[in-house]
Amino acid sequence: MASLSGLCSSFPSVKPNNRIGGELSPVRKDSLAVSTRSNSSFKHSVAREVSADLSKTNDVAGLKQAKQGGLEKDPKALWRRYVDWLYQHKELGLYLDVSRIGFSDEFVSEMEPRFQAAFKAMEELERGAIANPDEGRMVGHYWLRNAKLAPNPFLQVQIDKTLAAVCDFADAVISGKIKPPSPEGRFTQILSVGIGGSALGPQFVAEALAPDNPPLKIRFIDNTDPAGIDHQIAQLGPELASTLVIVISKSGGTPETRNGLLEVQKAFREAGLDFAKQGVAITQENSLLDNTTRIEGWVARFPMFDWVGGRTSEMSAVGLLPAALQGVDIREMLIGASMMDEATRSTVLRKNPAALLALCWYWATDGIGSKDMVVLPYKDSLLLFSRYLQQLVMESLGKEFDLDGNRVNQGISVYGNKGSTDQHAYIQQLREGVHNFFVTFIEVLRDRPPGHDWELEPGVTCGDYLFGMLQGTRSALYANDRESITVTVQEVTPRSVGALIALYERAVGIYASLVNINAYHQPGVEAGKKAAGEVLALQKRVLAVLNEASCEDPAESLTLQEIADRCHAPDDIEMIYKIIEHMAANDRALIAEGDCGSPYSLKVFLGECNVDELYA
Ligand SMILES: O=P(O)(O)OC[C@H]1O[C@](O)(CO)[C@@H](O)[C@@H]1O
């Protein structure tokens, strides 16, 4: 069997599209802040264009003027601004500094009515309104940390019962009461199978909060990459026998997760293990996964609720079960989230940290996502916060249409890793290169547990360096007109992590209201899933056509064009080429002769006829 791998080395790279311009809708705000801070004539001409467009829209009056003036540079005035705007949540020990975002008082006043509308919408959402109209769903992640807020007693009971079941199950597993059939007698590992919102929260929390020696160590399969799956299973080795597999999928039908499950089940079979005795599912009642679990008699099932979205599911069984099994105090996480929820219900902008974040995002990105959000936690354990926020923010805000059906192509791009590591990677560009971002620093005051610190040099600890790097980077960026927000917590604890998650969940919800979009659906993702399904369907047709040809004449080979014509898919010839290239590279049942670099030269055949398939 000929393989094409190695033949196709130099494909043209495709430049990703820039954000589509589209018409300015009423929510699109001016981008004059930068232009008025710069002397560049190009930016002035952009400013004129935008200003002309604004005149056609029903925009918030005065924003243009409000954004003029640039960033405060006088140290005394800047200190006053710092103190004036500093938000503190005393009990949580959380601070939010927005002084390095250049919004003016006029801007805040102009935005005030929008914020009041957003607060009202949030209040209705919490009361059980259908806040996700496209899917006809309530949005209830806030109820998870305070069941009394749920709009009816049935939901309250569901929440409380699930939390109790999670705690009981985790206790029973950790204590060895629930155990695997293997002679080891205790579960030592968790293999979590899930993707997107069914993986990112648990991954973030594991990295942030799992103790050095957790009762159960966690691994993740969060993709349909066979090599990645093999790697996780190989790393478990004989401990597969003492691994609790948690399959997480709200819908219960996500292909990547299903594939992960099938791969893991195969590994269990090959190791002579009974998967059902070690499998746990977290999914919506009556989903495909739920039914499979029931039929096969898995160890346990926990519900996912219709009214909790994947990206806001960390405080449901999705996040709580894996965390509890790793020995994380999940009740503390819930308390932190609930305290933050309380704070972010304030209708006074200055007293509401989520609203302050939304205000900054709106200002920094002109309400149209014109700048990216770079998230920089200065703490290794918070490394995955930026990845977690990437889904929360981008899947929520990245929308083509607003709630009134106008094309708006909204969103804010999020990326980041950690400080000070990134200082030695991309911060060069942030300081001096293209000015297309604002930064969010996450600062953790406590360097190490008490009693463990020491001075590397007189008066200076390792943590002082980390602190210095954060402060230095923040100052250096600001000096070059790069705006930043700083969120400070005392320590990385279940409570502070719960609070951080809740803070950003609310900020995203409020911002979505400001720009009039539905933050709780993801129609774009569905389009990608549908297209992927079509590719696999096309692959089946290609194989059927090749099989048919082989049955007619085992020596007959077909050109790509002939395959495309016989598949009745002449416009899909490029995809057919990619399918054949991929199958050939994986030693699948087809022979491709020719040069992959010259697709017209390719001749493809199966070599043998599968009669059963022919009549299938
Ligand atoms: O939990 P599920 O239903 O498997 O979905 C996983 C992820 O897929 C998405 O639906 C996007 O495809 C996310 O919103 C979600 O978190």
XYZ file of C-alpha atoms and ligand atoms in Angstrom:
632
model
C 0.000 0.000 0.000
C 1.522 3.298 -1.054
C 1.516 6.074 1.437
C 1.489 9.713 0.443
C 2.973 10.858 3.681
C 6.129 12.777 3.154
C 5.190 13.759 -0.355
C 3.105 16.744 0.657
C 5.444 18.992 2.454
C 4.779 22.479 1.199
C 1.204 23.598 1.070
C 0.434 27.291 0.743
C -0.440 28.749 4.099
C -3.777 30.460 4.405
C -3.948 33.817 6.105
C -6.833 33.944 8.537
C -9.523 36.435 7.720
C -9.544 39.617 9.625
C -12.704 40.336 11.469
C -15.368 41.086 8.917
C -16.143 44.754 8.754
C -19.862 44.708 8.113
C -22.058 47.663 8.747
C -21.705 49.597 11.907
C -24.627 48.822 14.129
C -25.771 51.050 16.962
C -23.662 49.062 19.421
C -20.443 49.701 17.540
C -18.583 52.400 19.348
C -16.000 54.779 18.069
C -12.362 53.882 17.987
C -11.115 57.366 18.519
C -9.261 56.825 21.735
C -6.244 55.521 19.948
C -6.462 57.917 17.083
C -6.640 60.921 19.328
C -3.701 59.652 21.300
C -1.603 59.268 18.235
C -0.159 61.678 15.749
C -0.424 59.251 12.898
C -2.296 60.751 9.976
C -3.518 57.278 9.061
C -5.222 56.956 12.388
C -6.732 60.412 11.998
C -8.230 59.386 8.707
C -9.645 56.242 10.314
C -11.026 58.468 13.030
C -12.780 60.638 10.472
C -14.327 57.586 8.821
C -15.526 56.172 12.092
C -16.833 59.505 13.176
C -18.780 59.807 9.918
C -20.245 56.361 10.519
C -21.154 57.269 14.054
C -23.172 60.187 12.837
C -25.369 57.674 11.002
C -25.973 55.593 14.070
C -27.970 56.026 17.180
C -24.799 55.994 19.244
C -24.215 56.930 22.860
C -23.766 60.650 22.518
C -20.518 62.079 23.660
C -18.442 58.926 23.510
C -16.207 60.480 20.928
C -15.472 63.450 23.133
C -15.243 61.236 26.164
C -12.509 59.137 24.618
C -10.372 62.095 23.737
C -7.661 63.108 26.085
C -5.604 59.927 26.308
C -4.137 58.240 29.332
C -3.290 60.073 32.515
C 0.471 60.412 32.859
C 0.872 62.818 35.754
C 1.939 60.573 38.686
C -0.100 62.463 41.297
C -3.240 62.487 39.190
C -2.699 58.843 38.327
C -2.399 57.907 42.006
C -5.648 59.806 42.687
C -7.284 57.896 39.823
C -5.952 54.648 41.252
C -7.393 55.316 44.691
C -10.592 56.779 43.324
C -11.438 53.737 41.207
C -9.911 50.947 43.305
C -12.469 48.228 44.007
C -12.027 46.050 47.052
C -14.017 43.012 48.154
C -13.006 42.945 51.795
C -14.120 39.439 52.720
C -12.682 37.851 49.613
C -9.515 39.937 49.769
C -9.948 40.685 46.092
C -9.021 43.988 44.473
C -9.716 45.321 41.036
C -7.627 48.161 39.667
C -9.015 49.804 36.545
C -6.943 52.963 36.752
C -4.770 51.980 33.800
C -7.751 51.918 31.487
C -8.277 55.414 30.173
C -12.049 55.850 30.416
C -13.242 59.282 31.404
C -16.029 60.337 33.755
C -18.074 61.448 30.746
C -17.773 58.009 29.215
C -18.936 56.427 32.462
C -21.933 58.771 32.597
C -22.825 58.043 29.010
C -22.664 54.317 29.665
C -24.689 54.451 32.875
C -28.122 53.868 31.264
C -26.759 50.878 29.393
C -25.414 49.448 32.611
C -28.740 49.918 34.329
C -30.388 48.045 31.457
C -27.761 45.296 31.752
C -28.357 44.995 35.509
C -32.078 44.710 34.891
C -31.533 42.005 32.276
C -29.265 40.147 34.695
C -31.872 40.359 37.425
C -34.447 38.853 35.095
C -32.007 36.154 34.040
C -31.457 35.201 37.672
C -35.207 35.079 38.186
C -35.502 32.471 35.462
C -36.234 34.452 32.302
C -35.484 32.758 28.990
C -32.164 34.560 28.689
C -31.031 32.284 25.870
C -33.877 32.939 23.441
C -32.460 31.040 20.468
C -32.403 27.821 22.461
C -35.457 28.721 24.561
C -33.453 28.143 27.734
C -33.072 29.681 31.152
C -29.538 30.507 32.231
C -28.999 29.348 35.772
C -25.346 28.938 36.619
C -25.717 31.488 39.428
C -28.236 29.223 41.175
C -25.636 26.486 41.473
C -23.900 28.335 44.294
C -27.065 29.430 46.006
C -29.905 27.056 45.280
C -32.387 29.309 47.081
C -32.164 31.661 44.115
C -33.456 29.056 41.676
C -36.868 30.057 40.374
C -38.733 27.005 41.650
C -38.459 24.404 44.409
C -37.932 21.557 41.964
C -34.722 23.154 40.676
C -33.595 23.935 44.203
C -33.937 20.289 45.181
C -32.133 19.170 42.017
C -29.185 21.455 42.800
C -28.933 20.484 46.452
C -29.349 16.790 45.766
C -26.662 16.815 43.095
C -24.218 18.640 45.338
C -24.851 16.189 48.153
C -24.459 13.258 45.754
C -21.155 14.641 44.460
C -19.796 15.066 47.985
C -20.974 11.621 49.115
C -19.590 9.918 46.037
C -16.219 11.670 46.323
C -15.977 10.762 50.012
C -16.846 7.156 49.263
C -14.248 6.921 46.486
C -11.514 8.589 48.520
C -12.206 6.451 51.560
C -12.199 3.295 49.456
C -15.849 2.486 50.093
C -16.451 2.679 46.374
C -13.589 0.823 44.776
C -12.519 -0.771 41.518
C -12.772 -4.531 41.049
C -8.965 -4.781 40.860
C -6.997 -6.147 43.816
C -5.488 -2.667 44.445
C -8.779 -1.954 46.122
C -8.777 1.799 45.686
C -9.173 4.278 42.875
C -5.915 6.183 42.430
C -6.443 7.956 39.108
C -9.135 9.887 37.298
C -9.331 9.923 33.523
C -11.649 12.725 32.497
C -13.090 12.489 28.997
C -14.759 15.663 27.752
C -14.144 18.722 25.630
C -14.696 22.489 25.704
C -16.729 23.494 28.720
C -16.687 19.869 29.797
C -12.902 19.991 30.176
C -11.569 23.524 30.506
C -12.988 24.277 33.957
C -11.847 20.963 35.467
C -8.407 21.426 33.868
C -8.066 24.955 35.221
C -9.172 23.969 38.710
C -6.940 20.887 38.786
C -3.931 23.016 37.899
C -4.894 25.766 40.321
C -6.066 23.831 43.341
C -5.173 20.144 43.382
C -2.756 19.386 46.218
C 0.707 18.057 45.413
C -0.383 14.579 46.419
C -4.084 14.368 45.699
C -6.097 11.327 46.725
C -6.734 10.749 43.014
C -4.566 12.210 40.263
C -6.338 13.503 37.196
C -5.604 13.189 33.467
C -7.622 14.485 30.578
C -8.672 13.272 27.184
C -10.099 16.399 25.596
C -9.731 15.717 21.903
C -10.237 13.113 19.220
C -6.504 12.957 18.559
C -5.651 9.241 18.603
C -2.033 9.871 19.543
C -3.094 12.119 22.425
C -5.502 9.462 23.679
C -2.871 6.723 23.380
C -0.477 8.911 25.344
C -2.887 9.332 28.254
C -3.697 5.632 28.348
C -0.033 4.663 28.092
C 0.828 7.007 30.944
C -1.729 5.264 33.121
C -0.199 1.901 32.341
C -1.238 -0.751 34.879
C -3.006 1.918 36.918
C -5.816 1.711 34.374
C -7.147 -0.943 36.737
C -7.524 1.676 39.466
C -8.686 4.533 37.218
C -12.079 6.125 37.568
C -13.143 7.295 34.115
C -15.423 10.331 34.202
C -17.124 10.989 30.898
C -18.465 14.540 30.775
C -20.790 15.771 28.072
C -23.815 17.962 28.568
C -25.350 16.947 25.263
C -24.105 13.404 25.586
C -23.465 13.311 21.870
C -20.287 15.285 21.220
C -18.278 13.215 18.727
C -14.852 13.899 20.214
C -16.032 12.776 23.643
C -17.788 9.726 22.237
C -14.591 8.786 20.412
C -12.540 9.236 23.581
C -14.943 6.967 25.422
C -14.812 4.284 22.726
C -11.006 4.411 22.726
C -10.863 4.102 26.510
C -13.366 1.259 26.492
C -11.194 -0.540 23.961
C -8.169 -0.089 26.238
C -10.164 -1.546 29.117
C -11.200 -4.550 27.015
C -7.611 -5.143 25.953
C -6.492 -4.995 29.575
C -9.191 -7.481 30.550
C -11.012 -4.877 32.650
C -14.732 -4.255 32.988
C -15.239 -0.620 32.013
C -18.716 -0.308 33.502
C -17.275 -0.951 36.977
C -15.022 2.085 36.613
C -17.101 4.488 34.527
C -18.970 7.578 35.703
C -21.001 9.920 33.496
C -21.967 13.551 33.881
C -24.609 14.403 31.332
C -28.171 15.557 30.766
C -30.883 13.105 31.619
C -31.882 10.909 28.702
C -28.968 11.943 26.514
C -27.324 9.247 24.426
C -24.559 9.005 27.017
C -27.049 8.836 29.864
C -28.889 5.970 28.217
C -25.648 4.110 27.488
C -24.621 4.494 31.116
C -27.923 3.126 32.327
C -27.908 0.179 29.948
C -24.304 -0.738 30.696
C -24.689 -0.179 34.439
C -21.856 2.254 35.094
C -20.749 3.041 38.643
C -22.545 6.388 38.838
C -24.364 9.111 36.895
C -24.588 12.784 37.732
C -26.889 15.238 36.011
C -26.032 18.221 33.870
C -28.853 20.700 33.759
C -30.444 22.071 30.639
C -30.090 25.581 32.087
C -26.326 25.413 32.647
C -24.119 26.034 29.629
C -20.913 24.069 29.153
C -18.680 27.114 29.564
C -20.376 28.098 32.822
C -20.555 24.600 34.261
C -17.566 24.613 36.585
C -19.800 24.865 39.664
C -22.026 22.016 38.508
C -21.123 18.335 38.821
C -18.893 18.904 35.778
C -16.356 20.852 37.804
C -17.225 19.842 41.331
C -16.922 16.075 41.021
C -13.371 15.979 39.611
C -12.322 18.709 42.056
C -13.760 16.899 45.074
C -12.078 13.654 44.029
C -8.762 15.492 44.015
C -9.350 16.666 47.550
C -10.329 20.238 46.672
C -12.767 21.869 49.085
C -15.636 22.395 46.669
C -17.894 24.022 49.249
C -15.257 26.750 49.570
C -15.294 27.196 45.798
C -19.048 27.608 45.935
C -18.789 30.085 48.807
C -16.252 32.169 46.872
C -18.475 32.170 43.815
C -21.554 32.993 45.819
C -19.837 35.914 47.562
C -18.727 37.248 44.227
C -22.226 36.756 42.820
C -23.562 38.873 45.641
C -21.058 41.631 44.910
C -21.745 41.583 41.202
C -25.467 42.054 41.751
C -24.813 45.637 42.826
C -26.425 48.154 40.519
C -23.827 50.743 41.464
C -21.174 50.540 38.794
C -18.260 51.392 41.045
C -19.295 48.774 43.572
C -19.743 46.029 41.019
C -16.425 44.495 39.944
C -17.948 42.613 37.013
C -19.528 45.800 35.716
C -16.176 47.563 36.088
C -14.549 44.843 34.006
C -17.271 45.172 31.383
C -16.800 48.936 31.364
C -13.064 48.501 30.763
C -13.640 45.952 28.012
C -16.096 48.258 26.332
C -13.750 51.203 26.526
C -10.640 49.307 25.507
C -12.264 47.510 22.574
C -14.604 50.329 21.495
C -17.485 47.995 22.168
C -16.644 46.093 18.991
C -13.735 43.894 20.032
C -11.207 46.134 18.346
C -8.566 45.049 20.843
C -7.615 41.630 22.210
C -7.658 40.705 25.869
C -4.289 39.392 27.020
C -4.651 37.587 30.338
C -1.470 37.328 32.354
C -1.646 35.540 35.691
C 1.586 35.952 37.624
C 1.262 32.557 39.289
C 2.032 29.214 37.737
C -1.006 27.528 39.228
C -3.274 29.967 37.363
C -1.686 29.124 34.042
C -4.878 27.722 32.579
C -7.022 30.678 33.560
C -6.420 32.363 30.226
C -7.383 29.216 28.331
C -10.483 28.857 30.472
C -11.399 32.508 29.870
C -10.745 32.113 26.177
C -13.759 29.833 25.865
C -15.880 31.727 28.365
C -15.354 35.063 26.632
C -15.001 34.068 22.997
C -17.751 31.451 22.794
C -20.059 33.817 24.671
C -19.284 37.099 22.948
C -18.165 36.012 19.494
C -21.493 36.409 17.706
C -22.485 37.332 14.188
C -25.870 38.824 15.015
C -27.173 40.878 17.879
C -30.453 40.222 19.635
C -32.286 42.369 17.093
C -30.871 40.442 14.159
C -28.332 43.043 13.057
C -25.041 41.684 11.772
C -22.492 42.866 14.339
C -19.662 40.279 14.309
C -18.997 40.875 17.979
C -16.388 39.335 20.224
C -13.180 39.913 22.135
C -10.182 37.728 21.408
C -8.508 36.315 24.492
C -5.075 34.827 24.866
C -2.336 34.624 27.436
C -0.114 32.317 29.329
C 1.620 33.517 32.487
C 3.993 36.087 33.827
C 6.837 36.503 34.102
C 7.424 33.696 31.610
C 5.778 35.663 28.816
C 8.181 38.524 29.471
C 10.670 36.367 27.626
C 8.299 35.497 24.821
C 5.771 37.948 23.408
C 5.769 40.921 25.768
C 8.308 42.582 23.476
C 5.518 42.969 20.943
C 3.016 44.131 23.547
C 5.341 46.903 24.638
C 6.523 48.080 21.258
C 4.662 46.338 18.480
C 1.176 46.466 17.070
C -1.167 48.131 19.533
C -4.114 45.741 19.322
C -4.666 44.550 22.901
C -5.215 45.414 26.511
C -3.812 43.366 29.358
C -5.384 41.843 32.430
C -2.815 41.113 35.093
C -3.815 38.584 37.732
C -1.770 39.214 40.827
C -1.498 36.851 43.793
C -0.112 38.515 46.899
C 0.927 35.426 48.828
C 4.073 33.977 47.254
C 4.360 30.800 49.309
C 2.658 29.223 52.300
C 3.792 30.919 55.490
C 7.099 29.795 56.903
C 8.581 28.621 53.633
C 10.052 31.817 52.255
C 13.711 32.748 52.236
C 15.820 35.544 50.801
C 17.749 34.840 47.625
C 19.762 37.964 48.223
C 19.583 40.427 51.107
C 15.999 41.641 51.439
C 14.767 39.988 48.257
C 12.874 36.747 47.737
C 12.068 34.817 44.593
C 8.476 36.061 44.912
C 9.707 39.649 45.070
C 11.119 39.136 41.607
C 7.744 37.889 40.361
C 6.088 40.908 41.956
C 8.692 43.232 40.450
C 8.201 41.710 37.011
C 4.461 42.256 37.173
C 4.713 45.831 38.365
C 7.506 46.613 35.947
C 5.637 45.204 32.979
C 2.460 47.041 33.946
C 4.348 50.346 34.199
C 6.354 49.824 31.033
C 3.233 49.016 29.057
C 1.357 51.996 30.424
C 4.244 54.315 29.647
C 3.735 53.292 26.039
C -0.040 53.843 26.182
C -0.883 50.171 26.589
C -3.888 49.860 28.899
C -4.254 47.244 31.620
C -6.530 45.961 34.352
C -5.147 44.315 37.488
C -7.093 41.770 39.508
C -5.451 40.983 42.832
C -6.194 38.074 45.156
C -4.459 37.184 48.395
C -3.887 33.519 47.618
C -4.926 30.852 45.179
C -7.529 29.034 47.238
C -10.800 27.281 46.422
C -12.561 30.422 47.575
C -10.570 32.865 45.434
C -10.753 30.597 42.397
C -14.514 30.310 42.822
C -14.686 34.089 43.070
C -12.571 34.614 39.945
C -14.753 32.286 37.924
C -17.908 34.013 39.132
C -16.418 37.442 38.459
C -15.740 36.658 34.827
C -18.989 34.798 34.267
C -20.865 37.895 35.354
C -18.626 40.303 33.452
C -19.286 38.366 30.258
C -23.044 38.446 30.900
C -23.055 42.175 31.557
C -20.854 42.946 28.570
C -23.134 40.844 26.353
C -26.025 43.046 27.430
C -24.047 46.203 26.714
C -23.492 45.054 23.148
C -26.944 43.460 22.876
C -25.987 39.891 22.072
C -26.982 36.441 23.313
C -24.009 35.221 25.350
C -25.456 31.799 25.963
C -25.644 30.068 22.621
C -22.944 29.025 20.136
C -24.444 28.725 16.650
C -21.044 29.094 14.994
C -19.751 25.950 16.636
C -22.716 24.025 15.336
C -21.798 25.069 11.778
C -18.290 23.613 12.212
C -19.687 20.377 13.665
C -22.115 20.039 10.750
C -19.329 20.618 8.228
C -17.161 17.984 9.955
C -20.043 15.528 9.679
C -20.292 16.276 5.969
C -16.587 15.547 5.493
C -16.985 12.143 7.134
C -20.065 11.430 5.017
C -18.067 12.351 1.902
C -15.264 10.021 3.021
C -17.775 7.151 3.171
C -18.957 7.989 -0.362
C -15.366 8.074 -1.645
C -14.730 4.636 -0.177
C -17.969 3.315 -1.641
C -17.043 4.647 -5.104
C -13.562 3.120 -4.894
C -15.031 -0.163 -3.710
C -17.504 -0.200 -6.567
C -14.700 0.459 -9.055
C -12.588 -2.329 -7.517
C -15.457 -4.759 -7.730
C -15.860 -3.958 -11.404
C -12.140 -4.223 -12.127
C -9.598 -4.705 -9.307
C -6.920 -2.978 -11.382
C -9.007 0.091 -12.165
C -7.680 3.270 -10.634
C -9.494 6.585 -10.620
C -8.343 10.160 -10.871
C -9.547 12.659 -8.306
C -11.886 14.137 -10.882
C -13.384 10.727 -11.625
C -13.913 10.057 -7.927
C -15.516 13.458 -7.461
C -17.823 12.891 -10.444
C -18.830 9.424 -9.267
C -19.501 10.839 -5.796
C -21.706 13.466 -7.483
C -19.544 16.009 -5.694
C -17.494 17.724 -8.417
C -17.184 20.874 -6.305
C -15.690 18.895 -3.432
C -12.613 17.716 -5.317
C -10.245 19.488 -2.935
C -11.855 17.811 0.059
C -11.678 14.451 -1.719
C -7.973 15.063 -2.282
C -7.523 15.804 1.442
C -9.493 12.680 2.398
C -7.306 10.488 0.197
C -4.131 12.132 1.418
C -5.163 11.528 5.038
C -6.213 7.919 4.488
C -3.063 7.106 2.561
C -0.895 8.616 5.285
C -2.554 6.275 7.752
C -2.103 3.082 5.748
C -5.817 2.752 5.224
C -7.321 0.458 2.655
C -6.527 2.427 -0.459
C -3.634 2.742 -2.818
C -2.712 6.121 -4.188
C -0.149 6.345 -6.921
C 1.402 9.554 -8.082
C 2.698 12.661 -6.449
C 0.668 14.360 -3.795
C 2.298 17.630 -4.781
C 0.683 17.236 -8.224
C -2.895 16.259 -7.451
C -3.728 15.777 -11.162
C -1.208 12.929 -11.285
C -2.930 10.901 -8.570
C -4.567 7.587 -9.373
C -6.410 5.888 -6.551
C -7.745 2.371 -6.121
C -8.667 -0.075 -3.402
C -7.187 -3.194 -4.884
C -9.819 -5.458 -3.437
C -13.585 -5.612 -3.603
C -15.678 -5.755 -0.483
C -18.831 -7.387 -1.750
C -20.735 -6.930 1.529
C -20.226 -3.191 1.395
C -21.283 -3.080 -2.205
C -24.744 -4.252 -1.272
C -24.923 -2.580 2.110
O -20.605 19.041 26.983
P -20.787 18.778 25.542
O -22.230 18.738 25.147
O -20.066 17.550 25.111
O -20.179 19.987 24.752
C -18.833 20.329 24.868
C -18.578 21.713 24.348
O -19.008 21.807 23.023
C -19.615 23.067 22.800
O -20.964 22.877 22.717
C -19.170 23.638 21.557
O -19.241 22.696 20.568
C -19.267 23.874 24.013
O -20.116 24.922 24.199
C -19.317 22.822 25.043
O -18.734 23.221 26.213
